[in-house]
Amino acid sequence: MPVLVVAALAATAVLVCSCQASSRPAVVTTVQSTIVTTLTPSSTPFTPAPATTVAPLRPGASPRSGEIEKRCPYIASTPEQDPASNVADLNGSHVLRTTVVTTYAPVGCRFYFYAPPFQAIVDIVPRRFATAIKARNAMVRTAQAGTDAEGKPAIVPGVDAVLFRTAFFAPDGPRDWACVFAAGRTMVIVHTDRDETSLNALLIAKAVARKF
């Protein structure tokens, strides 16, 4: 039975007060935990789609085939739509345009930056499976297809997730952070254009997980 071992490594640095001697080193505390996710045998193993980047969407340009410019059903785009939970705040990026991606089932969402190069900063990619087991297996295999996987149990009650790096914003290569989770029969991938931290992907995944 294949097993994916996902190590979550968190390091917290305690900064030294500036009034202390500069020769005294900072104290660094490292906590390591391991989450083991088991792949349940299936007659039709899931194969993740190849990692792909998303082309920019400039002002005035028509959305590409399969995208409709409208509000996302899972999360607000801007603080004006919802000051408590929105992509602009959670990703730390202004959102100019939002599309619903109709080629996914359920539909997905994509959010584009307000300034050049007008790149996609976040997207939400759901896929529904016949059973919850198949959705969980797909989550594990999707994370395996990326790098630097970090397990995140119970991002909301009953929903586990895995953070991983993959391709999304072309200039970053395969180093942008994403979060994949399984909620019942639905697997959802949240891609971000952030290559320096995984926190934004995790926060957005937490914000939308209950919608599935």
PDB file of C-alpha atoms in Angstrom:
ATOM      1  CA  MET A   1       0.000   0.000   0.000  1.00  0.00           C
ATOM      2  CA  PRO A   2       1.662   3.278  -1.107  1.00  0.00           C
ATOM      3  CA  VAL A   3       2.196   5.812   1.636  1.00  0.00           C
ATOM      4  CA  LEU A   4       3.041   9.491   1.363  1.00  0.00           C
ATOM      5  CA  VAL A   5       4.950  10.837   4.347  1.00  0.00           C
ATOM      6  CA  VAL A   6       4.537  14.588   4.539  1.00  0.00           C
ATOM      7  CA  ALA A   7       6.852  16.412   6.953  1.00  0.00           C
ATOM      8  CA  ALA A   8       5.728  19.745   8.348  1.00  0.00           C
ATOM      9  CA  LEU A   9       8.669  21.768   9.567  1.00  0.00           C
ATOM     10  CA  ALA A  10       8.026  25.005  11.397  1.00  0.00           C
ATOM     11  CA  ALA A  11      10.842  27.255  12.583  1.00  0.00           C
ATOM     12  CA  THR A  12      10.207  30.222  14.829  1.00  0.00           C
ATOM     13  CA  ALA A  13      12.976  32.740  15.458  1.00  0.00           C
ATOM     14  CA  VAL A  14      12.851  34.699  18.695  1.00  0.00           C
ATOM     15  CA  LEU A  15      14.416  38.079  17.982  1.00  0.00           C
ATOM     16  CA  VAL A  16      16.899  39.553  20.433  1.00  0.00           C
ATOM     17  CA  CYS A  17      16.035  42.991  21.814  1.00  0.00           C
ATOM     18  CA  SER A  18      18.208  45.707  20.298  1.00  0.00           C
ATOM     19  CA  CYS A  19      19.251  46.791  23.813  1.00  0.00           C
ATOM     20  CA  GLN A  20      21.108  43.494  24.370  1.00  0.00           C
ATOM     21  CA  ALA A  21      24.717  42.886  23.430  1.00  0.00           C
ATOM     22  CA  SER A  22      24.981  42.348  19.686  1.00  0.00           C
ATOM     23  CA  SER A  23      27.279  39.380  20.212  1.00  0.00           C
ATOM     24  CA  ARG A  24      24.518  37.358  21.831  1.00  0.00           C
ATOM     25  CA  PRO A  25      22.991  35.013  19.218  1.00  0.00           C
ATOM     26  CA  ALA A  26      19.270  34.892  18.512  1.00  0.00           C
ATOM     27  CA  VAL A  27      17.408  31.914  19.940  1.00  0.00           C
ATOM     28  CA  VAL A  28      15.885  29.668  17.288  1.00  0.00           C
ATOM     29  CA  THR A  29      13.292  27.047  18.182  1.00  0.00           C
ATOM     30  CA  THR A  30      12.518  24.315  15.645  1.00  0.00           C
ATOM     31  CA  VAL A  31       9.476  22.058  15.902  1.00  0.00           C
ATOM     32  CA  GLN A  32       9.068  19.121  13.542  1.00  0.00           C
ATOM     33  CA  SER A  33       6.022  16.946  13.064  1.00  0.00           C
ATOM     34  CA  THR A  34       5.224  14.209  10.560  1.00  0.00           C
ATOM     35  CA  ILE A  35       1.859  13.490   9.037  1.00  0.00           C
ATOM     36  CA  VAL A  36       1.355  10.159   7.276  1.00  0.00           C
ATOM     37  CA  THR A  37      -1.316  10.005   4.606  1.00  0.00           C
ATOM     38  CA  THR A  38      -2.173   6.574   3.216  1.00  0.00           C
ATOM     39  CA  LEU A  39      -3.235   5.950  -0.344  1.00  0.00           C
ATOM     40  CA  THR A  40      -6.213   3.579  -0.356  1.00  0.00           C
ATOM     41  CA  PRO A  41      -5.993   0.991  -3.179  1.00  0.00           C
ATOM     42  CA  SER A  42      -8.071   1.984  -6.186  1.00  0.00           C
ATOM     43  CA  SER A  43      -8.814   0.248  -9.475  1.00  0.00           C
ATOM     44  CA  THR A  44      -8.234   3.509 -11.353  1.00  0.00           C
ATOM     45  CA  PRO A  45      -5.304   5.435  -9.823  1.00  0.00           C
ATOM     46  CA  PHE A  46      -5.562   9.194 -10.258  1.00  0.00           C
ATOM     47  CA  THR A  47      -2.962  10.911 -12.425  1.00  0.00           C
ATOM     48  CA  PRO A  48      -2.584  14.642 -11.762  1.00  0.00           C
ATOM     49  CA  ALA A  49      -2.659  16.950 -14.752  1.00  0.00           C
ATOM     50  CA  PRO A  50       0.761  18.354 -15.677  1.00  0.00           C
ATOM     51  CA  ALA A  51       1.622  21.588 -13.879  1.00  0.00           C
ATOM     52  CA  THR A  52       0.883  24.588 -16.077  1.00  0.00           C
ATOM     53  CA  THR A  53       1.229  28.348 -15.875  1.00  0.00           C
ATOM     54  CA  VAL A  54      -1.606  30.807 -16.453  1.00  0.00           C
ATOM     55  CA  ALA A  55      -1.391  33.606 -19.006  1.00  0.00           C
ATOM     56  CA  PRO A  56      -2.081  37.201 -17.864  1.00  0.00           C
ATOM     57  CA  LEU A  57      -5.438  38.897 -18.462  1.00  0.00           C
ATOM     58  CA  ARG A  58      -4.929  42.534 -19.394  1.00  0.00           C
ATOM     59  CA  PRO A  59      -7.565  45.247 -18.898  1.00  0.00           C
ATOM     60  CA  GLY A  60     -10.001  45.280 -21.795  1.00  0.00           C
ATOM     61  CA  ALA A  61      -8.954  41.830 -23.031  1.00  0.00           C
ATOM     62  CA  SER A  62     -11.628  39.155 -23.264  1.00  0.00           C
ATOM     63  CA  PRO A  63     -11.205  36.221 -20.870  1.00  0.00           C
ATOM     64  CA  ARG A  64      -9.890  33.090 -22.513  1.00  0.00           C
ATOM     65  CA  SER A  65     -12.209  30.263 -23.552  1.00  0.00           C
ATOM     66  CA  GLY A  66     -13.758  28.585 -20.529  1.00  0.00           C
ATOM     67  CA  GLU A  67     -13.571  31.703 -18.314  1.00  0.00           C
ATOM     68  CA  ILE A  68     -16.445  34.097 -17.634  1.00  0.00           C
ATOM     69  CA  GLU A  69     -15.843  37.402 -15.883  1.00  0.00           C
ATOM     70  CA  LYS A  70     -18.034  37.295 -12.790  1.00  0.00           C
ATOM     71  CA  ARG A  71     -17.818  37.036  -9.007  1.00  0.00           C
ATOM     72  CA  CYS A  72     -16.413  33.827  -7.526  1.00  0.00           C
ATOM     73  CA  PRO A  73     -19.037  31.764  -5.641  1.00  0.00           C
ATOM     74  CA  TYR A  74     -16.541  30.671  -2.947  1.00  0.00           C
ATOM     75  CA  ILE A  75     -14.786  33.845  -1.798  1.00  0.00           C
ATOM     76  CA  ALA A  76     -14.866  37.603  -2.359  1.00  0.00           C
ATOM     77  CA  SER A  77     -12.212  39.245  -4.518  1.00  0.00           C
ATOM     78  CA  THR A  78     -11.751  42.527  -2.648  1.00  0.00           C
ATOM     79  CA  PRO A  79     -12.305  44.118   0.782  1.00  0.00           C
ATOM     80  CA  GLU A  80     -15.133  46.155  -0.764  1.00  0.00           C
ATOM     81  CA  GLN A  81     -17.027  42.904  -1.429  1.00  0.00           C
ATOM     82  CA  ASP A  82     -16.224  41.366   1.964  1.00  0.00           C
ATOM     83  CA  PRO A  83     -13.927  43.100   4.458  1.00  0.00           C
ATOM     84  CA  ALA A  84     -13.648  39.954   6.599  1.00  0.00           C
ATOM     85  CA  SER A  85     -12.440  37.446   3.988  1.00  0.00           C
ATOM     86  CA  ASN A  86     -11.239  38.189   0.470  1.00  0.00           C
ATOM     87  CA  VAL A  87      -8.477  37.147  -1.919  1.00  0.00           C
ATOM     88  CA  ALA A  88      -6.838  40.574  -2.083  1.00  0.00           C
ATOM     89  CA  ASP A  89      -6.158  40.607   1.648  1.00  0.00           C
ATOM     90  CA  LEU A  90      -5.379  36.908   2.028  1.00  0.00           C
ATOM     91  CA  ASN A  91      -2.878  36.901  -0.835  1.00  0.00           C
ATOM     92  CA  GLY A  92      -1.565  40.415  -0.197  1.00  0.00           C
ATOM     93  CA  SER A  93      -2.294  41.497  -3.788  1.00  0.00           C
ATOM     94  CA  HIS A  94      -4.818  43.876  -5.342  1.00  0.00           C
ATOM     95  CA  VAL A  95      -7.366  42.115  -7.567  1.00  0.00           C
ATOM     96  CA  LEU A  96      -8.478  43.809 -10.782  1.00  0.00           C
ATOM     97  CA  ARG A  97     -10.426  41.058 -12.548  1.00  0.00           C
ATOM     98  CA  THR A  98     -12.123  37.840 -11.433  1.00  0.00           C
ATOM     99  CA  THR A  99     -13.299  34.997 -13.626  1.00  0.00           C
ATOM    100  CA  VAL A 100     -15.270  31.815 -13.090  1.00  0.00           C
ATOM    101  CA  VAL A 101     -13.686  28.834 -14.852  1.00  0.00           C
ATOM    102  CA  THR A 102     -16.492  26.761 -16.335  1.00  0.00           C
ATOM    103  CA  THR A 103     -14.277  23.923 -17.567  1.00  0.00           C
ATOM    104  CA  TYR A 104     -13.975  22.621 -13.996  1.00  0.00           C
ATOM    105  CA  ALA A 105     -16.687  20.646 -12.197  1.00  0.00           C
ATOM    106  CA  PRO A 106     -17.621  22.248  -9.847  1.00  0.00           C
ATOM    107  CA  VAL A 107     -16.662  25.573 -11.423  1.00  0.00           C
ATOM    108  CA  GLY A 108     -13.359  27.186 -10.475  1.00  0.00           C
ATOM    109  CA  CYS A 109     -12.254  30.786  -9.975  1.00  0.00           C
ATOM    110  CA  ARG A 110      -9.287  32.876 -11.067  1.00  0.00           C
ATOM    111  CA  PHE A 111      -8.116  36.253  -9.777  1.00  0.00           C
ATOM    112  CA  TYR A 112      -5.883  38.650 -11.748  1.00  0.00           C
ATOM    113  CA  PHE A 113      -3.502  41.368 -10.526  1.00  0.00           C
ATOM    114  CA  TYR A 114      -4.352  45.056 -11.007  1.00  0.00           C
ATOM    115  CA  ALA A 115      -1.011  46.127 -12.542  1.00  0.00           C
ATOM    116  CA  PRO A 116       1.421  44.825 -15.182  1.00  0.00           C
ATOM    117  CA  PRO A 117       1.939  42.077 -16.031  1.00  0.00           C
ATOM    118  CA  PHE A 118      -1.719  41.503 -14.925  1.00  0.00           C
ATOM    119  CA  GLN A 119      -0.911  37.918 -13.962  1.00  0.00           C
ATOM    120  CA  ALA A 120      -3.194  35.421 -12.309  1.00  0.00           C
ATOM    121  CA  ILE A 121      -2.412  35.737  -8.604  1.00  0.00           C
ATOM    122  CA  VAL A 122      -4.720  32.990  -7.296  1.00  0.00           C
ATOM    123  CA  ASP A 123      -6.933  30.322  -8.707  1.00  0.00           C
ATOM    124  CA  ILE A 124      -9.249  27.717  -7.196  1.00  0.00           C
ATOM    125  CA  VAL A 125      -9.461  24.398  -9.023  1.00  0.00           C
ATOM    126  CA  PRO A 126     -12.112  21.938  -7.763  1.00  0.00           C
ATOM    127  CA  ARG A 127     -12.743  18.410  -9.001  1.00  0.00           C
ATOM    128  CA  ARG A 128     -15.468  16.068  -7.779  1.00  0.00           C
ATOM    129  CA  PHE A 129     -14.892  12.309  -7.490  1.00  0.00           C
ATOM    130  CA  ALA A 130     -17.171   9.318  -7.072  1.00  0.00           C
ATOM    131  CA  THR A 131     -16.152   8.798  -3.445  1.00  0.00           C
ATOM    132  CA  ALA A 132     -14.408  10.639  -0.626  1.00  0.00           C
ATOM    133  CA  ILE A 133     -11.613   8.030  -0.705  1.00  0.00           C
ATOM    134  CA  LYS A 134     -10.904   8.795  -4.354  1.00  0.00           C
ATOM    135  CA  ALA A 135     -10.838  12.526  -3.612  1.00  0.00           C
ATOM    136  CA  ARG A 136      -8.348  11.985  -0.771  1.00  0.00           C
ATOM    137  CA  ASN A 137      -6.143   9.761  -2.951  1.00  0.00           C
ATOM    138  CA  ALA A 138      -6.189  12.466  -5.629  1.00  0.00           C
ATOM    139  CA  MET A 139      -5.115  15.038  -3.030  1.00  0.00           C
ATOM    140  CA  VAL A 140      -2.122  12.903  -2.051  1.00  0.00           C
ATOM    141  CA  ARG A 141      -1.042  12.241  -5.641  1.00  0.00           C
ATOM    142  CA  THR A 142      -1.426  15.911  -6.552  1.00  0.00           C
ATOM    143  CA  ALA A 143       0.926  16.882  -3.726  1.00  0.00           C
ATOM    144  CA  GLN A 144       3.360  14.129  -4.759  1.00  0.00           C
ATOM    145  CA  ALA A 145       3.540  15.669  -8.236  1.00  0.00           C
ATOM    146  CA  GLY A 146       4.921  18.897  -6.752  1.00  0.00           C
ATOM    147  CA  THR A 147       7.805  19.515  -4.343  1.00  0.00           C
ATOM    148  CA  ASP A 148       8.345  20.510  -0.707  1.00  0.00           C
ATOM    149  CA  ALA A 149       5.088  18.946   0.489  1.00  0.00           C
ATOM    150  CA  GLU A 150       3.893  19.954   3.977  1.00  0.00           C
ATOM    151  CA  GLY A 151       0.915  18.226   5.556  1.00  0.00           C
ATOM    152  CA  LYS A 152      -1.702  20.416   7.260  1.00  0.00           C
ATOM    153  CA  PRO A 153      -4.299  18.412   9.185  1.00  0.00           C
ATOM    154  CA  ALA A 154      -7.766  19.803   9.911  1.00  0.00           C
ATOM    155  CA  ILE A 155      -7.480  23.195   8.214  1.00  0.00           C
ATOM    156  CA  VAL A 156     -11.183  23.293   9.068  1.00  0.00           C
ATOM    157  CA  PRO A 157     -12.938  20.488  10.959  1.00  0.00           C
ATOM    158  CA  GLY A 158     -12.799  17.268   8.950  1.00  0.00           C
ATOM    159  CA  VAL A 159     -10.662  18.651   6.106  1.00  0.00           C
ATOM    160  CA  ASP A 160      -6.955  17.823   5.727  1.00  0.00           C
ATOM    161  CA  ALA A 161      -4.647  19.577   3.281  1.00  0.00           C
ATOM    162  CA  VAL A 162      -1.154  19.486   1.848  1.00  0.00           C
ATOM    163  CA  LEU A 163       0.951  22.489   0.844  1.00  0.00           C
ATOM    164  CA  PHE A 164       3.323  22.017  -2.080  1.00  0.00           C
ATOM    165  CA  ARG A 165       5.250  23.921  -4.741  1.00  0.00           C
ATOM    166  CA  THR A 166       4.266  23.849  -8.397  1.00  0.00           C
ATOM    167  CA  ALA A 167       4.118  26.002 -11.549  1.00  0.00           C
ATOM    168  CA  PHE A 168       1.609  28.869 -11.752  1.00  0.00           C
ATOM    169  CA  PHE A 169       3.179  32.297 -12.496  1.00  0.00           C
ATOM    170  CA  ALA A 170       5.614  31.610 -15.331  1.00  0.00           C
ATOM    171  CA  PRO A 171       8.575  33.746 -14.115  1.00  0.00           C
ATOM    172  CA  ASP A 172       8.638  31.801 -10.839  1.00  0.00           C
ATOM    173  CA  GLY A 173       9.190  28.429 -12.496  1.00  0.00           C
ATOM    174  CA  PRO A 174       7.884  25.436 -10.507  1.00  0.00           C
ATOM    175  CA  ARG A 175       8.236  27.200  -7.142  1.00  0.00           C
ATOM    176  CA  ASP A 176       4.872  28.815  -6.496  1.00  0.00           C
ATOM    177  CA  TRP A 177       2.996  27.601  -3.435  1.00  0.00           C
ATOM    178  CA  ALA A 178      -0.315  25.775  -3.677  1.00  0.00           C
ATOM    179  CA  CYS A 179      -2.600  24.057  -1.189  1.00  0.00           C
ATOM    180  CA  VAL A 180      -4.642  20.967  -2.034  1.00  0.00           C
ATOM    181  CA  PHE A 181      -7.394  19.632   0.199  1.00  0.00           C
ATOM    182  CA  ALA A 182     -10.124  17.007   0.086  1.00  0.00           C
ATOM    183  CA  ALA A 183     -13.583  17.934   1.363  1.00  0.00           C
ATOM    184  CA  GLY A 184     -15.875  14.958   1.047  1.00  0.00           C
ATOM    185  CA  ARG A 185     -15.930  13.887  -2.605  1.00  0.00           C
ATOM    186  CA  THR A 186     -14.272  17.086  -3.835  1.00  0.00           C
ATOM    187  CA  MET A 187     -10.570  17.784  -4.192  1.00  0.00           C
ATOM    188  CA  VAL A 188      -9.655  21.463  -4.414  1.00  0.00           C
ATOM    189  CA  ILE A 189      -6.320  23.033  -5.391  1.00  0.00           C
ATOM    190  CA  VAL A 190      -5.611  26.642  -4.467  1.00  0.00           C
ATOM    191  CA  HIS A 191      -2.719  28.032  -6.530  1.00  0.00           C
ATOM    192  CA  THR A 192      -0.966  31.297  -5.672  1.00  0.00           C
ATOM    193  CA  ASP A 193       1.731  33.373  -7.353  1.00  0.00           C
ATOM    194  CA  ARG A 194       3.706  33.455  -4.092  1.00  0.00           C
ATOM    195  CA  ASP A 195       7.042  31.661  -4.194  1.00  0.00           C
ATOM    196  CA  GLU A 196       8.419  33.058  -0.924  1.00  0.00           C
ATOM    197  CA  THR A 197       5.777  31.761   1.509  1.00  0.00           C
ATOM    198  CA  SER A 198       3.089  29.072   1.672  1.00  0.00           C
ATOM    199  CA  LEU A 199       0.954  31.002   4.175  1.00  0.00           C
ATOM    200  CA  ASN A 200      -1.238  32.728   1.586  1.00  0.00           C
ATOM    201  CA  ALA A 201      -2.245  29.457  -0.088  1.00  0.00           C
ATOM    202  CA  LEU A 202      -3.108  27.980   3.305  1.00  0.00           C
ATOM    203  CA  LEU A 203      -5.191  30.984   4.371  1.00  0.00           C
ATOM    204  CA  ILE A 204      -7.206  30.976   1.143  1.00  0.00           C
ATOM    205  CA  ALA A 205      -7.740  27.204   1.367  1.00  0.00           C
ATOM    206  CA  LYS A 206      -9.061  27.637   4.910  1.00  0.00           C
ATOM    207  CA  ALA A 207     -11.373  30.421   3.755  1.00  0.00           C
ATOM    208  CA  VAL A 208     -12.997  28.357   0.977  1.00  0.00           C
ATOM    209  CA  ALA A 209     -12.882  24.815   2.429  1.00  0.00           C
ATOM    210  CA  ARG A 210     -16.326  24.998   4.022  1.00  0.00           C
ATOM    211  CA  LYS A 211     -17.867  25.885   0.646  1.00  0.00           C
ATOM    212  CA  PHE A 212     -17.185  22.364  -0.596  1.00  0.00           C
TER     213      PHE A 212
END
